[in-house]
């Protein structure tokens, strides 16, 4: 018999050598075995402190090794999976650990894909690396993850993980980037642990296959040629089979009780084991214990992978971050009341400063907190400079950078200097490009011999025409060069606080029964998408213009609107307050328009509403539905057009942004306008997707309406460069500030398009991360009429470009608007 050259047997031996060489100790830990003593939660915390004291960081660059290790692990796991799958197909017995691997291999594949996605090339090089020990050159946080997995047999839970990281940081602080990297590093460590267990399971499977191979041969020989059995045993002895648990247990299971002839093999096995001081019973018992241990390790690792997927790592980072704990010392606890995106932005600023400073992150955070506390003592807790964000994302940032000894690159220094003159650089760039392009056109005319007077006329005309192209180019370049920043926001997701009570109002006209039902239905939809504490909804209505003060259909329409609002309040009954309101104004005679109409149209509606909210103007409304007692505490008003949709949870985001200390408006009595913060916030506005009932004209414009500054905010340039946006009539404003900035400011019957002016006086900010949707006009004539109103309104406010402007009594007054505001009006 030539068993040594048998192909199947040779393959099994080669596989055994392959998997036997893949031990976790060889891969990772050369000083201690993977199966180190399992530690309790208290012991893990103590071990975390010990580990921190042994870590030494390196400043040298090292190649990224993690992706290669991940690929090696994936290859080994695939080979083990294929080997076990073949065993199942051959209907062989497999161990419990093998069943875990086969049943959950899809999950392991998903985790490998996730790990590769979250581990871009060079990622580990951005993390602090170890300078000595078995993990030299690897990220510190990766070694931490390996140690956690090693001493918990693959089991990870929230409590033990938090305890270990907290204990580690009591000796050595981790960076924010390392804390965010913990989930991916744990995933990599668990995959590596699964590789180790899978390699051992595969090795046991090969030993069992070897046992099955010899058992099959012996059973066949015992049945056909019993005399050759002694020769077969001799061949097996010469092949030096592994005298380990899987092989011995497999042989005994297959041959025991098969007859006296095969007992010869069992006797030989006992003799071989006796030479090593073992018996088959002891070895079988040890094998059973090992299988149980492998099952525990495999199941722990699989469960831990599931734990990684369902854990809220935002909470973990904020719970364990020293920077986060420092920032939560903010004056008045404002920091902890902000939403996650705002807190994360603050932390990223600290992280960036620390990268270019000699100070660690937690000391940079301490500097910002100390500056805020000092300002609170000098200026009071309500001052914007008493908030830590003032020194991270606002005007106090340079002071933090200076005290942190941040090193600036040459490009950053140039950008800082240019940032002191944003309007001059912006307008200068537009003028330069306009003149340059116009000069080029005139030069071409001169070359071709065009008359001088025609060249001059062409130059003047082209200068105005090409200025639009220049503005577009400058705006495009600005979006490339300037990184946009979202406005900070408080977290009102669990309800708007009573001191920030908000009302959503829809200024509109009562025209017919069908439109009233649509108005009420859309108001209900807005409520269902944004219901919450201290949030109200109202229709702010007029009748359409008429030749008489009252028309025959007026009473029926007003009564229907009243009944519909009362029905909504009854449907969504609240014992404390009314949710829905109706404010209806009677017509007044307009001498200039020679018509009976609502006073000052939409602007008059909002002005009368503001007065009503502060206890006045009750005679301005002929019908009021709802309990007015609650309205005295309304702080913010969200104004929407009739066809504007309010997406889910937008209302609390509006109010939360307005309520942030850095966004609170400051009205200057000297210049008579808001000079810092925002009295108005304007969200982005997009055209809603057309529905099946939409007209062909609306569908044509439903996907890309073009550059339209009224129906869609197409650029964030003003907000990104100047920290100030443009108001287009849909957004949120603070009642008191709005009234202080706008009341008795404009002459009557003079301004149709008032939104831009209101935004200039009350200072408008852009909420670029919140988007409203509105329908496009259904036909061309409606669209043209709307554009005509806008163009007319733009020309009506053109005089606000000049040094003196008309006041409420039509007398000329000094223009308080800033240069930027005048440019916006001129540009329109």
GROMACS .gro file of N, CA and C in nm, residues 57 162 176 191-192 198 200 324 353 361 520 545 552 577 612 690 713 737:
model
   54
   57UNK      N    1   0.429   5.595   2.271
   57UNK     CA    2   0.388   5.638   2.138
   57UNK      C    3   0.508   5.673   2.052
  162UNK      N    4  -1.685   5.059   2.853
  162UNK     CA    5  -1.676   5.193   2.912
  162UNK      C    6  -1.579   5.196   3.029
  176UNK      N    7  -0.982   6.227   2.037
  176UNK     CA    8  -1.118   6.209   1.986
  176UNK      C    9  -1.119   6.114   1.867
  191UNK      N   10  -1.273   4.011   1.419
  191UNK     CA   11  -1.251   3.933   1.297
  191UNK      C   12  -1.122   3.852   1.310
  192UNK      N   13  -1.020   3.914   1.370
  192UNK     CA   14  -0.895   3.841   1.391
  192UNK      C   15  -0.913   3.729   1.493
  198UNK      N   16  -1.140   2.998   1.407
  198UNK     CA   17  -1.172   2.923   1.286
  198UNK      C   18  -1.055   2.837   1.242
  200UNK      N   19  -0.834   2.704   1.437
  200UNK     CA   20  -0.827   2.588   1.529
  200UNK      C   21  -0.938   2.488   1.498
  324UNK      N   22  -1.522   6.611   2.582
  324UNK     CA   23  -1.665   6.630   2.602
  324UNK      C   24  -1.695   6.666   2.747
  353UNK      N   25  -0.737   7.221   1.610
  353UNK     CA   26  -0.640   7.309   1.676
  353UNK      C   27  -0.529   7.227   1.741
  361UNK      N   28  -0.571   6.774   2.317
  361UNK     CA   29  -0.708   6.820   2.292
  361UNK      C   30  -0.778   6.868   2.418
  520UNK      N   31  -5.701   7.416   0.534
  520UNK     CA   32  -5.714   7.351   0.664
  520UNK      C   33  -5.650   7.213   0.662
  545UNK      N   34  -5.919   9.130  -0.274
  545UNK     CA   35  -5.954   9.269  -0.303
  545UNK      C   36  -6.094   9.277  -0.364
  552UNK      N   37  -7.108   8.955  -0.075
  552UNK     CA   38  -7.210   8.858  -0.032
  552UNK      C   39  -7.154   8.727   0.018
  577UNK      N   40  -5.426   7.405   2.618
  577UNK     CA   41  -5.420   7.517   2.523
  577UNK      C   42  -5.479   7.473   2.390
  612UNK      N   43  -5.061   9.179   1.794
  612UNK     CA   44  -5.157   9.099   1.870
  612UNK      C   45  -5.086   9.009   1.971
  690UNK      N   46  -4.337   6.695  -0.871
  690UNK     CA   47  -4.472   6.701  -0.928
  690UNK      C   48  -4.549   6.572  -0.902
  713UNK      N   49  -3.325   7.875  -0.288
  713UNK     CA   50  -3.195   7.933  -0.255
  713UNK      C   51  -3.090   7.848  -0.325
  737UNK      N   52  -3.758   9.115   1.830
  737UNK     CA   53  -3.651   9.173   1.748
  737UNK      C   54  -3.705   9.218   1.613
   0.00000   0.00000   0.00000
